[in-house]
């Protein structure tokens, strides 16, 4: 059987592959500590759960419009108005099966053969694969730990060409925990207007921050807002990873195209979950305590990593990640096995140290 050529560029998510390996070993009683996947270990707030349960019992179990119910769209619009002072219309919002689905829809309606999409490294592993699956080329801009993983704007500008279709911005970032400075975001916004490309702003961790507040490019004036796709989700803030709910706000023409893609692929987000999501959005009374707990864990983890010979880790400003540099371990040998790269090191840590 011959697979489609596009599958040659698509790899399994290394994050999910590692998590699957750990889960298999734990099912065998091995007791491996899993630091692979970005998933809060807090439970979904009760008010969201109860709203979804009530929806099921009230008979809300059928199809909805492919892009989400009017109620959940209104919840998104009202929340973004309150949170970011931005106005959107119902035709400028689509609710999807998680932010990953939102980003996939964006890639399918925007990118094609000959396009280039700029991605800052370190990056979430899904970004380049979605770009390549759409036939476009990811262009990587390396960011340095000593700069807080903020991109060098001159280097960024040198990577922009007449083929540049979009730039993916993720602040706070996965896996670095970096929060881009206001100056960085403003410089990127100016370039987007000047060089005519779309900003895909993945803001899934915007409420899990330890200092300051991440700047959304959509707030930087109508010229920038009109070329920004604002992506967010319930997954991280509300500990609703398994609910699969995310949303995109942006120009009506793009959102309509995303809705068409969704109508021909997944159809609507899961109906009862939309009721729970609409109830949850903006109700953040529970969050401060959880962020404080994440901060305690961050401080312990970063100190422990920096206490290891040959390892360095900057203090993340947001999300719930630490991104250590194990470069000092590459080339060393353990029990006769030489460490050649990070993937091999990951498997050695699981196999030997659990």
XYZ file of C-alpha atoms in Angstrom:
354
model
C 0.000 0.000 0.000
C 1.413 3.374 -1.018
C 0.757 6.319 1.284
C 0.247 9.860 0.010
C 3.483 11.761 -0.632
C 2.542 14.362 1.990
C 3.052 11.701 4.671
C 6.784 11.677 3.943
C 7.129 14.991 5.798
C 4.891 14.086 8.733
C 6.317 12.566 11.902
C 4.639 11.463 15.107
C 4.715 14.143 17.794
C 7.843 13.382 19.869
C 6.070 14.761 22.944
C 3.161 12.347 22.556
C 5.476 9.481 21.632
C 7.505 9.980 24.807
C 4.338 10.275 26.901
C 2.993 7.064 25.369
C 6.218 5.245 26.245
C 6.064 6.494 29.834
C 2.394 5.529 30.181
C 3.138 2.024 28.872
C 5.958 1.568 31.369
C 3.816 2.875 34.216
C 1.045 0.447 33.244
C 3.681 -2.257 33.734
C 4.383 -0.908 37.221
C 7.719 0.770 36.391
C 6.937 4.097 38.117
C 8.426 6.565 35.613
C 8.053 10.280 36.345
C 6.602 11.946 33.239
C 7.901 15.440 32.402
C 7.025 15.151 28.721
C 3.551 16.486 27.983
C 2.168 19.960 28.658
C -0.773 19.046 30.828
C -1.768 20.553 34.195
C -2.292 17.990 36.938
C -5.152 20.030 38.419
C -8.715 18.971 37.666
C -11.259 20.870 35.593
C -13.218 23.356 37.765
C -16.513 21.931 38.990
C -18.584 24.715 37.441
C -17.423 23.702 33.959
C -18.060 20.018 34.620
C -21.538 20.659 35.993
C -22.488 22.825 32.997
C -21.496 20.047 30.582
C -23.330 17.400 32.631
C -26.449 19.574 32.717
C -26.254 20.037 28.938
C -26.190 16.250 28.462
C -29.136 15.750 30.797
C -31.065 18.579 29.126
C -30.737 16.839 25.786
C -28.079 19.015 24.142
C -26.478 16.034 22.424
C -26.970 16.730 18.732
C -25.053 18.583 16.049
C -24.384 22.307 16.320
C -23.112 24.698 13.635
C -19.682 23.489 12.544
C -17.933 26.566 13.921
C -19.647 26.423 17.326
C -22.904 27.522 18.897
C -23.904 31.206 19.035
C -23.633 30.939 22.831
C -20.011 29.824 22.912
C -19.043 32.365 20.252
C -20.662 35.082 22.352
C -18.747 33.850 25.399
C -15.464 34.106 23.461
C -16.299 37.563 22.084
C -17.385 38.878 25.492
C -14.289 37.499 27.213
C -11.831 38.934 24.679
C -13.627 42.285 24.904
C -13.188 42.252 28.689
C -9.660 40.845 28.709
C -8.024 42.605 25.753
C -10.483 45.426 24.943
C -10.885 44.001 21.436
C -14.127 43.913 19.460
C -14.970 40.943 17.252
C -18.134 39.892 15.440
C -19.625 36.359 15.373
C -18.309 35.863 11.830
C -14.776 36.504 13.111
C -14.658 33.623 15.620
C -14.530 29.854 15.213
C -14.464 27.255 17.992
C -12.544 24.075 17.215
C -11.372 20.843 18.822
C -8.500 22.422 20.732
C -5.884 24.982 19.742
C -3.968 22.299 17.803
C -7.049 21.861 15.603
C -7.339 25.653 15.263
C -3.732 25.873 14.093
C -4.233 22.965 11.688
C -7.245 24.702 10.141
C -5.190 27.886 9.774
C -2.388 25.991 8.052
C -4.801 24.397 5.604
C -6.535 27.614 4.572
C -3.446 29.876 4.454
C -0.304 27.932 3.513
C 0.553 26.284 0.213
C 3.452 25.255 -2.001
C 5.962 28.104 -2.287
C 4.959 29.811 0.963
C 7.302 30.278 3.907
C 6.245 30.441 7.564
C 8.579 31.838 10.211
C 8.879 29.896 13.474
C 10.976 30.849 16.491
C 13.130 28.120 18.061
C 12.728 26.597 20.571
C 9.244 25.825 19.286
C 6.296 23.546 19.951
C 7.017 20.463 17.859
C 3.690 20.616 15.996
C 4.296 23.980 14.297
C 6.737 22.931 11.526
C 4.938 19.676 10.757
C 1.629 21.463 10.190
C 3.392 23.935 7.900
C 5.017 21.146 5.877
C 1.797 19.138 5.713
C 0.242 22.140 3.941
C 3.100 22.120 1.416
C 4.831 25.232 2.767
C 8.346 25.640 4.175
C 9.087 26.403 7.837
C 11.806 29.028 8.275
C 13.421 28.738 11.693
C 14.797 31.734 13.605
C 16.970 30.545 16.502
C 16.503 32.387 19.793
C 19.125 32.400 22.557
C 18.635 31.632 26.228
C 20.750 34.648 27.196
C 18.171 36.852 25.441
C 15.292 35.245 27.331
C 14.547 33.433 24.050
C 13.441 36.718 22.493
C 14.282 36.706 18.765
C 16.915 39.027 17.366
C 14.839 41.392 15.234
C 17.617 41.990 12.703
C 18.017 38.261 12.204
C 14.247 37.910 11.894
C 14.132 40.642 9.283
C 16.852 38.894 7.283
C 14.660 35.756 7.085
C 11.610 37.583 5.679
C 11.196 37.229 1.909
C 8.476 37.818 -0.649
C 7.439 34.207 0.066
C 6.779 34.847 3.771
C 3.089 34.114 4.356
C 2.945 34.059 8.135
C 4.850 34.137 11.399
C 3.892 31.988 14.396
C 4.136 33.772 17.747
C 3.773 31.832 21.012
C 4.071 33.837 24.235
C 4.328 32.486 26.893
C 6.066 29.830 24.894
C 6.084 26.055 24.751
C 8.625 24.628 25.596
C 10.715 27.572 26.850
C 8.247 29.335 29.145
C 9.546 32.564 27.610
C 7.388 35.692 27.561
C 8.389 37.995 24.727
C 9.084 41.590 25.684
C 6.637 44.286 24.608
C 9.364 45.744 22.380
C 9.794 42.385 20.636
C 6.071 41.988 19.958
C 5.781 45.581 18.724
C 8.750 45.099 16.378
C 7.185 41.910 14.973
C 3.865 43.737 14.486
C 5.593 46.568 12.620
C 7.297 44.053 10.335
C 3.988 42.270 9.669
C 2.449 45.514 8.428
C 5.559 46.621 6.552
C 6.259 43.274 4.871
C 2.629 42.109 4.589
C 2.404 38.792 6.433
C -0.014 37.198 8.890
C 0.755 36.820 12.604
C -0.556 33.562 14.062
C -0.574 34.367 17.787
C -0.854 31.229 19.924
C -1.857 32.578 23.348
C -2.772 29.335 25.116
C -0.637 30.114 28.177
C -1.511 33.798 28.501
C -3.003 33.427 31.989
C -0.171 31.316 33.426
C 2.472 33.988 34.009
C 4.738 34.823 36.945
C 5.745 38.369 36.086
C 4.183 40.958 33.795
C 1.543 40.237 31.172
C 2.158 38.988 27.643
C 1.319 41.521 24.948
C -1.142 40.327 22.323
C -0.258 41.742 18.881
C -3.971 42.080 18.081
C -4.115 44.967 20.568
C -1.567 47.062 18.647
C -3.975 48.851 16.322
C -6.306 47.993 13.472
C -3.505 47.458 10.926
C -2.032 44.712 13.094
C -5.346 43.258 14.280
C -6.499 42.853 10.662
C -3.537 40.558 9.973
C -3.501 38.686 13.312
C -5.110 35.318 13.987
C -5.535 35.084 17.763
C -5.587 31.451 18.909
C -6.431 30.334 22.437
C -7.957 27.376 24.273
C -9.505 26.144 27.473
C -6.889 23.408 27.821
C -4.184 24.975 29.969
C -5.901 27.801 31.862
C -8.905 25.711 32.879
C -7.204 22.283 32.998
C -9.532 21.082 30.236
C -7.001 19.338 27.969
C -9.230 16.338 27.254
C -12.268 18.488 26.477
C -10.677 19.562 23.171
C -11.870 23.166 22.941
C -9.989 26.002 21.288
C -10.845 29.104 19.322
C -9.541 31.480 16.687
C -10.403 35.154 16.228
C -9.465 36.939 13.025
C -10.550 38.353 9.671
C -13.962 37.049 8.583
C -12.658 35.760 5.233
C -10.092 33.510 6.937
C -12.491 32.387 9.661
C -15.103 31.490 7.025
C -12.540 29.365 5.176
C -11.605 27.640 8.441
C -15.280 26.942 9.074
C -15.574 25.354 5.628
C -12.567 23.114 6.331
C -14.032 22.154 9.702
C -17.444 21.419 8.215
C -15.842 18.924 5.832
C -13.565 17.273 8.395
C -14.613 17.168 12.050
C -17.869 19.156 12.019
C -18.716 20.864 15.310
C -16.790 20.768 18.592
C -18.352 18.248 21.012
C -21.732 19.714 21.902
C -21.900 19.300 25.713
C -18.307 20.517 26.006
C -19.310 23.772 24.342
C -21.792 24.379 27.174
C -19.087 23.709 29.754
C -16.634 25.907 27.889
C -19.083 28.788 27.610
C -19.724 28.595 31.356
C -16.013 28.476 32.206
C -14.615 31.227 30.019
C -13.536 34.211 32.075
C -14.298 32.646 35.471
C -10.767 32.699 36.866
C -11.273 32.896 40.642
C -9.602 29.498 41.024
C -6.515 30.335 38.970
C -4.310 32.423 41.304
C -3.822 29.514 43.692
C -2.851 27.207 40.847
C -0.391 29.679 39.330
C 1.197 30.121 42.762
C 1.646 26.340 42.957
C 3.158 26.252 39.461
C 5.584 28.988 40.542
C 6.739 26.943 43.547
C 7.338 23.944 41.291
C 9.144 26.115 38.733
C 11.542 27.436 41.358
C 12.327 23.946 42.666
C 12.756 22.455 39.191
C 14.989 25.206 37.801
C 17.214 25.166 40.885
C 17.545 21.380 40.648
C 18.411 21.477 36.952
C 21.008 24.216 37.432
C 22.524 22.103 40.198
C 23.460 19.393 37.692
C 26.951 19.468 36.152
C 26.811 20.390 32.471
C 23.185 21.599 32.604
C 21.824 25.144 32.508
C 18.245 26.411 32.628
C 16.961 29.975 32.542
C 14.038 30.971 34.756
C 10.822 30.780 32.686
C 8.445 33.734 33.034
C 5.274 31.876 32.064
C 3.583 28.572 31.190
C 4.560 25.483 33.205
C 7.738 24.474 31.429
C 11.435 24.473 32.157
C 13.704 24.221 29.123
C 17.126 23.008 30.266
C 20.201 22.848 28.056
C 21.831 19.423 28.434
C 24.518 20.250 25.871
C 27.219 19.371 28.404
C 26.023 15.775 28.411
C 26.114 15.211 24.659
C 29.100 13.067 23.723
C 29.408 11.478 27.146
C 28.917 7.756 27.746
C 26.742 5.936 30.265
C 26.959 2.156 30.740
C 28.709 1.833 27.408
C 26.161 3.907 25.483
C 27.270 7.219 24.013
C 24.798 10.130 24.210
C 24.514 11.470 20.678
C 21.463 13.747 20.857
C 18.529 14.883 22.987
C 16.130 12.181 21.805
C 18.563 9.458 22.804
C 19.185 11.169 26.141
C 15.435 11.287 26.781
C 15.109 7.540 26.262
C 18.183 6.848 28.415
C 16.726 8.905 31.262
C 13.484 6.930 31.025
C 15.161 3.527 30.717
C 17.919 3.957 33.324
C 16.708 6.609 35.776
C 12.933 6.297 35.389
